[in-house]
């Protein structure tokens, strides 16, 4: 029976992944996520249900539109597969509990963060602010982090990121034009001048609301570590250091690790710390 549930979690996650692809494509473009049905973005032909099966259809059609032959990025199938695997892993860790529901919703929001931040340098308010509300709500379920810890962690994480923004803005103020806005975002140069975007600040709040204090600390630590490591790597690889790197995906990755191992890493950290 467990295996049946596990397969169901995988397939359910892949379907949600397919929906997240639609959300990440349409919402930043101001389109409805309900109507019209899925279409080829090249020829506009509606994609029938049998060509829209998560992961499978991409391989059957070899990543091409049945009608015009336009290539569909493998990323669509990858997002569906990864979301499915994450749902299955969450089921293995939390079983069929409220925490399964809460963590699959959290992971889905994080997938959306990664996609829109990479594509458009934005984290949707409906995701981050909506996520704060959902995180606070799910803190009350059996095994949840509890309302007060959820609320306080959200507020603290939000404030830390806001402080980073204020401080980095003050520092960079003395170096006008230090940060170059990414291509297509030249008119928002000022927003990129601050280092920490509003989207990241709200995302930190959402992570705090869902994860509670110890797992949020782990998630933020991993996020900053990965972000710094990547930043240094791309600079060493010869990239212009004035070009910003989207931070949302690193925070989301840290949060995903915390979903599975936040408590374990926190306790490991405490044990090492107390032995010193
Ligand atoms: Zn087409």
XYZ file of N, CA and C and ligand atoms in Angstrom:
829
model
N 0.834 -1.207 0.000
C 0.000 0.000 0.000
C 0.871 1.260 0.000
N 1.932 1.218 0.804
C 2.869 2.354 0.841
C 3.386 2.686 -0.551
N 3.707 1.617 -1.320
C 4.260 1.807 -2.660
C 3.249 2.492 -3.575
N 1.982 2.119 -3.410
C 0.930 2.742 -4.221
C 0.882 4.240 -3.923
N 0.918 4.585 -2.617
C 0.912 5.995 -2.218
C 2.130 6.736 -2.777
N 3.270 6.035 -2.720
C 4.512 6.661 -3.180
C 4.433 6.992 -4.672
N 3.933 6.033 -5.448
C 3.787 6.263 -6.892
C 2.784 7.377 -7.139
N 1.714 7.373 -6.336
C 0.711 8.425 -6.469
C 1.342 9.798 -6.173
N 2.173 9.866 -5.127
C 2.845 11.130 -4.775
C 3.741 11.589 -5.922
N 4.434 10.644 -6.549
C 5.320 10.964 -7.677
C 4.521 11.539 -8.845
N 3.439 10.835 -9.225
C 2.623 11.272 -10.365
C 1.924 12.593 -10.053
N 1.431 12.729 -8.828
C 0.776 13.968 -8.403
C 1.779 15.121 -8.485
N 3.002 14.894 -8.001
C 4.033 15.925 -8.045
C 4.393 16.317 -9.475
N 4.431 15.319 -10.361
C 4.759 15.627 -11.760
C 3.668 16.480 -12.402
N 2.404 16.213 -12.021
C 1.283 17.013 -12.538
C 1.366 18.442 -11.993
N 1.674 18.559 -10.709
C 1.837 19.893 -10.118
C 3.010 20.613 -10.804
N 4.088 19.886 -11.089
C 5.241 20.470 -11.790
C 4.827 21.046 -13.134
N 3.966 20.319 -13.839
C 3.449 20.778 -15.127
C 2.673 22.088 -14.950
N 1.867 22.145 -13.896
C 1.104 23.356 -13.582
C 2.046 24.516 -13.228
N 3.130 24.212 -12.492
C 4.077 25.264 -12.104
C 4.780 25.841 -13.332
N 5.054 24.993 -14.323
C 5.611 25.481 -15.590
C 4.691 26.517 -16.223
N 3.388 26.218 -16.189
C 2.386 27.122 -16.763
C 2.359 28.433 -15.978
N 2.340 28.325 -14.635
C 2.306 29.513 -13.778
C 3.523 30.401 -14.046
N 4.718 29.768 -14.072
C 5.958 30.536 -14.221
C 6.055 31.172 -15.610
N 5.402 30.573 -16.599
C 5.420 31.162 -17.942
C 4.401 32.290 -18.051
N 3.194 32.046 -17.528
C 2.079 32.958 -17.812
C 1.952 34.135 -16.846
N 2.080 33.887 -15.547
C 1.787 34.950 -14.577
C 2.696 36.172 -14.775
N 4.042 35.977 -14.965
C 4.856 37.175 -15.189
C 4.486 37.921 -16.475
N 3.814 37.234 -17.412
C 3.391 37.865 -18.655
C 1.976 38.420 -18.562
N 1.388 38.326 -17.370
C 0.054 38.865 -17.153
C -1.052 38.049 -17.797
N -0.778 36.752 -18.083
C -1.796 35.906 -18.702
C -2.517 35.076 -17.636
N -3.714 34.618 -17.990
C -4.492 33.757 -17.081
C -3.866 32.373 -17.025
N -3.905 31.769 -15.815
C -3.335 30.425 -15.711
C -4.398 29.366 -15.997
N -5.656 29.789 -16.169
C -6.722 28.820 -16.411
C -7.051 28.745 -17.900
N -7.267 29.865 -18.517
C -7.622 29.892 -19.923
C -6.618 30.676 -20.727
N -6.334 30.334 -21.971
C -6.775 29.103 -22.637
C -5.974 27.901 -22.156
N -6.285 26.717 -22.662
C -5.519 25.523 -22.309
C -4.111 25.638 -22.846
N -3.269 24.649 -22.565
C -1.866 24.702 -23.000
C -1.772 24.825 -24.515
N -0.924 25.753 -24.954
C -0.694 25.951 -26.373
C 0.787 25.945 -26.656
N 1.115 25.620 -27.910
C 2.492 25.764 -28.360
C 2.786 27.257 -28.402
N 3.874 27.686 -27.779
C 4.166 29.120 -27.749
C 4.654 29.605 -29.106
N 4.949 28.670 -30.022
C 5.436 29.060 -31.334
C 4.292 29.157 -32.354
N 3.525 28.070 -32.544
C 2.477 28.084 -33.573
C 1.097 28.351 -32.994
N 0.962 28.343 -31.656
C -0.311 28.668 -31.040
C -1.308 27.530 -31.041
N -0.922 26.385 -31.615
C -1.854 25.242 -31.673
C -2.050 24.667 -30.273
N -3.323 24.379 -29.966
C -3.629 23.823 -28.649
C -2.976 22.446 -28.503
N -2.436 22.167 -27.319
C -1.783 20.880 -27.069
C -2.818 19.944 -26.439
N -3.091 18.835 -27.111
C -4.124 17.927 -26.599
C -3.619 17.197 -25.353
N -4.551 16.675 -24.575
C -4.211 16.094 -23.272
C -3.174 14.984 -23.410
N -3.272 14.198 -24.515
C -2.358 13.059 -24.641
C -0.942 13.505 -25.032
N -0.808 14.751 -25.455
C 0.539 15.285 -25.701
C 1.025 16.115 -24.523
N 0.228 16.144 -23.460
C 0.511 17.026 -22.322
C 0.703 16.218 -21.043
N 1.082 14.946 -21.200
C 1.309 14.101 -20.029
C 2.682 14.448 -19.459
N 2.741 14.781 -18.152
C 4.022 15.209 -17.588
C 5.156 14.220 -17.895
N 6.308 14.748 -18.179
C 7.548 14.013 -18.444
C 7.426 13.114 -19.681
N 6.421 12.208 -19.679
C 6.280 11.200 -20.731
C 6.145 11.832 -22.122
N 5.263 12.826 -22.240
C 5.002 13.411 -23.555
C 6.251 14.041 -24.155
N 7.055 14.633 -23.279
C 8.260 15.280 -23.793
C 9.146 14.245 -24.499
N 9.236 13.064 -23.905
C 10.092 12.029 -24.491
C 9.436 11.400 -25.725
N 8.120 11.184 -25.666
C 7.420 10.590 -26.818
C 7.551 11.507 -28.035
N 7.397 12.811 -27.816
C 7.470 13.775 -28.921
C 8.908 14.251 -29.164
N 9.842 13.681 -28.433
C 11.254 14.049 -28.484
C 11.428 15.572 -28.360
N 10.663 16.161 -27.439
C 10.813 17.583 -27.140
C 10.408 18.514 -28.265
N 9.464 18.050 -29.121
C 9.020 18.928 -30.207
C 7.507 19.069 -30.221
N 7.039 20.198 -30.787
C 5.609 20.405 -30.962
C 5.127 19.463 -32.059
N 4.011 18.744 -31.817
C 3.501 17.793 -32.810
C 3.097 18.516 -34.088
N 2.660 19.757 -33.928
C 2.123 20.494 -35.071
C 3.221 21.174 -35.901
N 4.083 21.981 -35.246
C 5.037 22.773 -36.033
C 6.481 22.300 -35.864
N 6.720 21.382 -34.920
C 8.073 20.847 -34.779
C 9.016 21.731 -33.977
N 8.480 22.844 -33.438
C 9.310 23.729 -32.609
C 9.806 22.964 -31.376
N 11.069 23.225 -31.014
C 11.643 22.532 -29.857
C 11.078 23.074 -28.556
N 10.709 22.184 -27.658
C 10.347 22.578 -26.297
C 11.561 22.283 -25.427
N 11.907 23.239 -24.571
C 13.067 23.062 -23.699
C 12.897 21.818 -22.825
N 13.993 21.122 -22.591
C 13.965 19.964 -21.695
C 13.609 20.401 -20.282
N 13.791 21.716 -20.039
C 13.523 22.212 -18.700
C 12.106 21.893 -18.233
N 11.130 21.922 -19.158
C 9.743 21.634 -18.763
C 9.639 20.240 -18.155
N 10.230 19.267 -18.870
C 10.184 17.885 -18.377
C 10.980 17.754 -17.079
N 12.114 18.462 -17.013
C 12.968 18.387 -15.815
C 12.228 18.928 -14.595
N 11.514 20.050 -14.768
C 10.757 20.640 -13.657
C 9.687 19.658 -13.185
N 9.010 18.993 -14.142
C 7.971 18.019 -13.781
C 8.574 16.838 -13.022
N 9.700 16.366 -13.517
C 10.342 15.205 -12.895
C 10.842 15.538 -11.487
N 11.540 16.675 -11.373
C 12.088 17.069 -10.065
C 10.966 17.300 -9.053
N 9.896 17.982 -9.483
C 8.773 18.208 -8.566
C 8.178 16.871 -8.132
N 8.035 15.945 -9.076
C 7.504 14.615 -8.752
C 8.387 13.895 -7.742
N 9.695 13.914 -7.971
C 10.630 13.236 -7.066
C 10.612 13.883 -5.679
N 10.502 15.216 -5.643
C 10.441 15.904 -4.347
C 9.172 15.520 -3.586
N 8.049 15.438 -4.293
C 6.794 15.020 -3.643
C 6.946 13.605 -3.080
N 7.560 12.715 -3.879
C 7.748 11.335 -3.420
C 8.648 11.307 -2.184
N 9.704 12.107 -2.205
C 10.633 12.157 -1.071
C 9.932 12.720 0.170
N 9.075 13.733 -0.029
C 8.338 14.303 1.104
C 7.397 13.250 1.688
N 6.773 12.438 0.796
C 5.908 11.364 1.305
C 6.716 10.370 2.127
N 7.930 10.025 1.636
C 8.759 9.065 2.361
C 9.139 9.596 3.735
N 9.356 10.927 3.816
C 9.768 11.491 5.106
C 8.593 11.718 6.041
N 7.480 12.211 5.507
C 6.391 12.643 6.392
C 5.155 11.747 6.357
N 5.117 10.779 5.398
C 3.942 9.914 5.310
C 2.711 10.698 4.901
N 1.556 10.082 5.073
C 0.316 10.740 4.673
C -0.209 11.566 5.847
N 0.433 12.716 6.071
C 0.088 13.573 7.212
C -0.152 14.995 6.723
N -0.517 15.859 7.647
C -0.663 17.280 7.344
C 0.669 17.855 6.859
N 1.763 17.310 7.406
C 3.076 17.834 7.032
C 3.416 17.502 5.576
N 2.809 16.410 5.054
C 2.978 16.128 3.624
C 2.362 17.258 2.818
N 1.132 17.625 3.172
C 0.431 18.696 2.452
C 1.200 20.011 2.572
N 1.585 20.352 3.803
C 2.265 21.614 4.050
C 3.593 21.694 3.288
N 4.374 20.601 3.325
C 5.690 20.637 2.682
C 5.619 20.548 1.159
N 4.610 19.842 0.626
C 4.487 19.819 -0.831
C 4.066 21.192 -1.358
N 3.223 21.882 -0.598
C 2.832 23.241 -1.006
C 4.058 24.157 -0.948
N 4.824 24.044 0.130
C 6.033 24.862 0.286
C 7.010 24.600 -0.871
N 7.256 23.323 -1.166
C 8.179 22.972 -2.253
C 7.680 23.515 -3.596
N 6.369 23.435 -3.822
C 5.802 23.934 -5.076
C 6.051 25.435 -5.222
N 5.865 26.167 -4.117
C 6.115 27.613 -4.141
C 7.596 27.876 -4.438
N 8.479 27.050 -3.871
C 9.918 27.235 -4.083
C 10.298 26.967 -5.540
N 9.688 25.947 -6.155
C 9.951 25.664 -7.576
C 9.573 26.882 -8.409
N 8.427 27.483 -8.075
C 7.962 28.663 -8.791
C 8.937 29.830 -8.613
N 9.474 29.985 -7.404
C 10.472 31.026 -7.116
C 11.680 30.857 -8.033
N 12.188 29.626 -8.110
C 13.381 29.347 -8.922
C 13.124 29.733 -10.377
N 11.977 29.300 -10.913
C 11.692 29.520 -12.339
C 11.553 31.002 -12.680
N 10.739 31.733 -11.893
C 10.504 33.139 -12.240
C 11.732 34.003 -11.948
N 12.514 33.627 -10.927
C 13.696 34.435 -10.610
C 14.766 34.252 -11.693
N 14.917 33.027 -12.209
C 15.894 32.787 -13.264
C 15.453 33.458 -14.561
N 14.155 33.351 -14.886
C 13.662 33.874 -16.167
C 13.466 35.388 -16.164
N 12.939 35.921 -15.076
C 12.490 37.327 -15.088
C 13.054 38.171 -13.959
N 13.893 37.621 -13.112
C 14.403 38.361 -11.952
C 13.281 38.804 -11.050
N 12.226 37.988 -10.973
C 11.157 38.354 -10.035
C 10.742 37.134 -9.221
N 10.234 37.409 -8.027
C 9.554 36.399 -7.227
C 8.146 36.944 -7.057
N 7.168 36.203 -7.538
C 5.792 36.690 -7.533
C 5.310 36.949 -6.105
N 4.624 38.089 -5.914
C 4.057 38.390 -4.591
C 3.041 37.332 -4.172
N 2.300 36.829 -5.181
C 1.297 35.804 -4.840
C 1.981 34.574 -4.257
N 3.238 34.344 -4.658
C 3.986 33.206 -4.135
C 4.581 33.540 -2.763
N 5.313 34.668 -2.676
C 6.030 34.973 -1.428
C 5.080 35.446 -0.318
N 4.240 36.432 -0.613
C 3.311 36.922 0.416
C 2.222 35.892 0.687
N 1.730 35.270 -0.412
C 0.769 34.179 -0.244
C 1.384 33.058 0.573
N 2.689 32.817 0.340
C 3.404 31.774 1.062
C 3.520 32.076 2.541
N 3.702 33.353 2.886
C 3.777 33.727 4.313
C 2.453 33.374 4.997
N 1.340 33.726 4.337
C 0.013 33.441 4.908
C -0.185 31.928 5.045
N 0.168 31.170 3.985
C 0.018 29.709 4.034
C 0.912 29.098 5.116
N 2.148 29.592 5.195
C 3.090 29.074 6.187
C 2.572 29.289 7.602
N 2.012 30.487 7.848
C 1.439 30.768 9.170
C 0.275 29.831 9.449
N -0.553 29.592 8.436
C -1.708 28.698 8.597
C -1.268 27.269 8.895
N -0.296 26.777 8.125
C 0.140 25.391 8.291
C 0.981 25.187 9.557
N 1.418 26.269 10.202
C 2.168 26.113 11.451
C 1.268 25.511 12.530
N -0.068 25.600 12.323
C -1.026 25.148 13.339
C -1.377 23.679 13.230
N -0.976 23.009 12.128
C -1.366 21.596 11.958
C -0.561 20.717 12.922
N -1.053 19.489 13.188
C -0.302 18.581 14.071
C 1.136 18.382 13.550
N 2.123 18.594 14.414
C 3.521 18.463 14.012
C 4.091 19.733 13.396
N 3.243 20.747 13.232
C 3.692 22.021 12.662
C 4.585 22.781 13.633
N 5.167 23.896 13.146
C 6.140 24.602 13.995
C 5.468 25.452 15.065
N 4.132 25.616 14.975
C 3.430 26.431 15.959
C 3.317 27.877 15.477
N 2.194 28.533 15.799
C 1.920 29.835 15.199
C 2.936 30.907 15.599
N 3.227 30.999 16.890
C 4.116 32.069 17.354
C 5.546 31.915 16.801
N 6.139 30.691 16.893
C 7.463 30.521 16.281
C 7.458 30.846 14.790
N 6.389 30.452 14.086
C 6.267 30.713 12.664
C 6.247 32.229 12.397
N 5.414 32.923 13.154
C 5.256 34.371 12.977
C 6.560 35.105 13.301
N 7.176 34.737 14.418
C 8.407 35.425 14.840
C 9.539 35.153 13.848
N 9.671 33.880 13.416
C 10.746 33.556 12.467
C 10.539 34.303 11.151
N 9.287 34.369 10.691
C 8.996 35.105 9.453
C 9.413 36.563 9.604
N 9.050 37.161 10.726
C 9.361 38.576 10.958
C 10.863 38.806 11.067
N 11.559 37.902 11.765
C 13.004 38.060 11.950
C 13.735 37.887 10.612
N 13.370 36.817 9.864
C 14.036 36.575 8.576
C 13.804 37.753 7.627
N 12.553 38.229 7.588
C 12.207 39.387 6.758
C 13.068 40.588 7.153
N 13.185 40.834 8.464
C 13.920 41.999 8.962
C 15.417 41.901 8.662
N 15.977 40.696 8.810
C 17.413 40.519 8.523
C 17.695 40.883 7.062
N 16.844 40.382 6.165
C 17.053 40.653 4.737
C 16.827 42.120 4.402
N 15.852 42.720 5.077
C 15.601 44.149 4.862
C 16.812 44.962 5.320
N 17.398 44.542 6.441
C 18.577 45.228 6.975
C 19.756 45.111 5.998
N 19.919 43.905 5.428
C 20.993 43.699 4.447
C 20.789 44.655 3.264
N 19.526 44.790 2.846
C 19.238 45.676 1.729
C 19.605 47.125 2.069
N 19.181 47.552 3.277
C 19.428 48.947 3.672
C 20.928 49.216 3.756
N 21.660 48.292 4.389
C 23.108 48.482 4.560
C 23.813 48.467 3.199
N 23.472 47.490 2.336
C 24.169 47.416 1.050
C 23.823 48.619 0.171
N 22.583 49.131 0.322
C 22.220 50.343 -0.432
C 23.081 51.525 0.016
N 23.302 51.606 1.326
C 24.110 52.706 1.869
C 25.551 52.617 1.356
N 26.087 51.385 1.340
C 27.465 51.195 0.888
C 27.582 51.513 -0.604
N 26.613 50.954 -1.395
C 26.700 51.104 -2.844
C 26.336 52.511 -3.308
N 25.720 53.282 -2.412
C 25.361 54.662 -2.743
C 26.617 55.453 -3.102
N 27.727 55.085 -2.448
C 28.988 55.795 -2.698
C 29.659 55.319 -3.979
N 29.087 54.277 -4.583
C 29.628 53.768 -5.844
C 28.511 53.741 -6.872
N 28.066 54.922 -7.345
C 26.923 54.953 -8.252
C 27.194 54.091 -9.482
N 26.194 53.344 -9.891
C 26.306 52.510 -11.082
C 27.212 51.313 -10.895
N 27.456 50.946 -9.624
C 28.361 49.809 -9.389
C 27.759 48.520 -9.944
N 26.461 48.316 -9.694
C 25.807 47.113 -10.195
C 25.185 47.391 -11.557
N 25.406 46.479 -12.494
C 24.800 46.613 -13.815
C 23.503 45.810 -13.828
N 22.396 46.450 -14.205
C 21.128 45.714 -14.288
C 21.219 44.702 -15.420
N 20.641 43.500 -15.237
C 20.699 42.496 -16.297
C 19.960 42.948 -17.555
N 20.262 42.306 -18.651
C 19.687 42.670 -19.942
C 18.159 42.684 -19.876
N 17.562 43.690 -20.444
C 16.104 43.798 -20.447
C 15.559 44.435 -19.181
N 16.445 44.742 -18.217
C 15.993 45.337 -16.951
C 16.716 46.650 -16.685
N 17.200 47.271 -17.777
C 17.998 48.487 -17.613
C 17.208 49.597 -16.922
N 15.883 49.605 -17.161
C 15.069 50.671 -16.567
C 14.845 50.465 -15.072
N 15.227 49.288 -14.560
C 15.075 49.052 -13.118
C 16.439 49.070 -12.437
N 17.384 49.801 -13.041
C 18.759 49.796 -12.533
C 18.812 50.043 -11.042
N 17.941 50.942 -10.550
C 17.985 51.290 -9.135
C 17.642 50.094 -8.246
N 16.678 49.270 -8.695
C 16.274 48.097 -7.916
C 17.438 47.120 -7.781
N 18.247 47.010 -8.841
C 19.365 46.069 -8.794
C 20.582 46.658 -8.079
N 20.529 47.950 -7.793
C 21.644 48.616 -7.144
C 21.734 48.241 -5.662
N 20.667 47.647 -5.120
C 20.629 47.402 -3.676
C 21.214 46.084 -3.227
N 21.524 45.193 -4.152
C 22.021 43.889 -3.743
C 20.895 42.934 -3.412
N 20.111 43.268 -2.378
C 19.013 42.397 -1.965
C 17.697 42.960 -2.484
N 17.020 42.198 -3.352
C 15.754 42.670 -3.910
C 14.602 42.447 -2.936
N 13.499 43.165 -3.172
C 12.308 42.997 -2.318
C 11.795 41.573 -2.372
N 11.922 40.947 -3.547
C 11.455 39.565 -3.700
C 12.171 38.637 -2.728
N 13.493 38.819 -2.589
C 14.274 37.975 -1.672
C 13.843 38.203 -0.224
N 13.546 39.460 0.095
C 13.148 39.805 1.473
C 11.835 39.104 1.826
N 10.876 39.166 0.886
C 9.581 38.521 1.133
C 9.724 36.996 1.138
N 10.631 36.497 0.293
C 10.882 35.048 0.267
C 11.439 34.574 1.615
N 12.350 35.373 2.189
C 12.913 35.018 3.497
C 11.795 34.925 4.536
N 10.829 35.841 4.456
C 9.680 35.801 5.358
C 8.879 34.520 5.184
N 8.681 34.131 3.923
C 7.922 32.907 3.649
C 8.650 31.681 4.188
N 9.969 31.652 4.027
C 10.748 30.516 4.538
C 10.627 30.433 6.050
N 10.704 31.591 6.700
C 10.572 31.622 8.155
C 9.219 31.088 8.607
N 8.147 31.506 7.895
C 6.796 31.094 8.276
C 6.621 29.580 8.147
N 7.162 28.993 7.069
C 6.992 27.552 6.862
C 7.938 26.717 7.726
N 9.178 27.181 7.874
C 10.205 26.310 8.459
C 10.378 26.461 9.969
N 10.005 27.612 10.520
C 10.266 27.826 11.944
C 11.746 28.105 12.169
N 12.117 28.439 13.439
C 13.442 28.997 13.713
C 14.642 28.146 13.288
N 14.758 26.899 13.766
C 16.014 26.176 13.532
C 16.205 25.825 12.054
N 15.143 25.357 11.395
C 15.275 24.991 9.986
C 15.493 26.221 9.103
N 14.938 27.372 9.508
C 15.172 28.591 8.736
C 16.644 29.002 8.826
N 17.217 28.872 10.026
C 18.639 29.196 10.189
C 19.482 28.327 9.258
N 19.156 27.025 9.205
C 19.886 26.101 8.333
C 19.698 26.498 6.864
N 18.438 26.784 6.476
C 18.129 27.121 5.087
C 18.862 28.393 4.643
N 18.848 29.427 5.494
C 19.494 30.690 5.136
C 21.010 30.513 5.063
N 21.555 29.722 6.003
C 23.004 29.470 5.996
C 23.413 28.800 4.683
N 22.686 27.752 4.302
C 22.999 27.044 3.058
C 22.807 27.974 1.858
N 21.724 28.761 1.875
C 21.457 29.691 0.777
C 22.586 30.688 0.582
N 23.046 31.297 1.689
C 24.142 32.277 1.602
C 25.438 31.606 1.155
N 25.676 30.399 1.675
C 26.897 29.660 1.314
C 26.922 29.369 -0.188
N 25.796 28.821 -0.703
C 25.716 28.490 -2.126
C 25.809 29.745 -2.990
N 25.138 30.812 -2.541
C 25.156 32.064 -3.291
C 26.562 32.640 -3.373
N 27.253 32.654 -2.229
C 28.615 33.199 -2.188
C 29.548 32.339 -3.037
N 29.422 31.013 -2.901
C 30.271 30.086 -3.651
C 30.081 30.294 -5.153
N 28.815 30.400 -5.569
C 28.528 30.588 -6.990
C 29.028 31.949 -7.465
N 28.796 32.985 -6.633
C 29.246 34.326 -6.987
C 30.745 34.366 -7.225
N 31.481 33.744 -6.304
C 32.943 33.729 -6.429
C 33.359 32.925 -7.664
N 32.680 31.778 -7.884
C 33.014 30.935 -9.036
C 32.813 31.676 -10.352
N 31.679 32.359 -10.486
C 31.414 33.023 -11.774
C 32.363 34.208 -11.991
N 32.793 34.833 -10.881
C 33.755 35.937 -11.026
C 35.116 35.372 -11.451
N 35.501 34.256 -10.797
C 36.774 33.619 -11.175
C 36.722 33.131 -12.615
N 35.523 32.775 -13.090
C 35.374 32.298 -14.469
C 35.406 33.458 -15.464
N 35.581 34.681 -14.942
C 35.782 35.821 -15.824
C 34.536 36.668 -16.045
N 33.473 36.389 -15.271
C 32.261 37.172 -15.451
C 32.429 38.514 -14.745
N 31.778 39.524 -15.320
C 31.820 40.858 -14.739
C 31.193 40.847 -13.352
N 31.959 41.269 -12.343
C 31.463 41.197 -10.971
C 30.350 42.201 -10.710
N 30.144 43.119 -11.611
C 29.065 44.094 -11.402
C 27.713 43.551 -11.849
N 27.726 42.407 -12.547
C 26.468 41.779 -12.954
C 25.874 41.027 -11.760
N 24.598 41.269 -11.450
C 24.004 40.570 -10.302
C 23.719 39.097 -10.615
N 23.595 38.303 -9.560
C 23.205 36.893 -9.673
C 21.875 36.760 -8.929
N 20.849 36.138 -9.541
C 19.586 36.003 -8.799
C 19.791 35.148 -7.552
N 19.279 35.631 -6.408
C 19.551 34.987 -5.130
C 18.456 33.985 -4.759
N 17.245 34.192 -5.320
C 16.108 33.335 -4.979
C 16.385 31.844 -5.112
N 16.979 31.391 -6.236
C 17.221 29.953 -6.397
C 18.099 29.354 -5.290
N 19.065 30.121 -4.787
C 19.943 29.599 -3.728
C 19.178 29.468 -2.410
N 18.349 30.488 -2.139
C 17.526 30.427 -0.927
C 16.551 29.258 -1.017
N 15.974 29.071 -2.209
C 15.009 27.979 -2.403
C 15.688 26.630 -2.207
N 16.910 26.512 -2.699
C 17.656 25.265 -2.538
C 17.945 25.006 -1.060
N 18.361 26.060 -0.347
C 18.595 25.934 1.092
C 17.324 25.515 1.815
N 16.191 26.102 1.398
C 14.908 25.769 2.028
C 14.534 24.317 1.747
N 14.806 23.848 0.524
C 14.478 22.466 0.163
C 15.306 21.495 1.000
N 16.579 21.812 1.203
C 17.420 20.960 2.060
C 16.850 20.942 3.471
N 16.412 22.122 3.942
C 15.882 22.232 5.305
C 14.596 21.429 5.484
N 13.793 21.310 4.417
C 12.558 20.512 4.496
C 12.895 19.074 4.880
N 13.997 18.564 4.324
C 14.333 17.167 4.556
C 15.288 16.966 5.733
N 16.202 17.912 5.940
C 17.257 17.665 6.924
C 17.493 18.844 7.857
N 16.561 19.806 7.885
C 16.750 21.001 8.703
C 17.030 20.679 10.166
N 16.138 19.861 10.738
C 16.282 19.505 12.157
C 17.587 18.740 12.401
N 17.885 17.772 11.501
C 19.085 16.945 11.664
C 20.350 17.800 11.611
N 20.401 18.729 10.632
C 21.585 19.582 10.498
C 21.702 20.500 11.711
N 20.563 21.004 12.178
C 20.566 21.895 13.346
C 21.117 21.183 14.585
N 20.665 19.929 14.796
C 21.133 19.186 15.966
C 22.602 18.815 15.847
N 23.013 18.499 14.613
C 24.427 18.203 14.372
C 25.279 19.426 14.720
N 24.777 20.588 14.288
C 25.463 21.853 14.527
C 25.581 22.110 16.033
N 24.464 21.871 16.750
C 24.479 22.088 18.212
C 25.473 21.164 18.892
N 25.488 19.878 18.443
C 26.372 18.907 19.072
C 27.835 19.309 18.862
N 28.150 19.713 17.631
C 29.522 20.137 17.361
C 29.851 21.380 18.190
N 28.882 22.329 18.218
C 29.084 23.577 18.943
C 29.300 23.350 20.427
N 28.534 22.416 21.022
C 28.641 22.197 22.466
C 29.908 21.441 22.841
N 30.451 20.698 21.884
C 31.676 19.928 22.168
C 32.924 20.786 22.098
N 32.789 21.979 21.500
C 33.986 22.794 21.326
C 34.460 23.349 22.674
Zn 3.898 24.423 -32.497
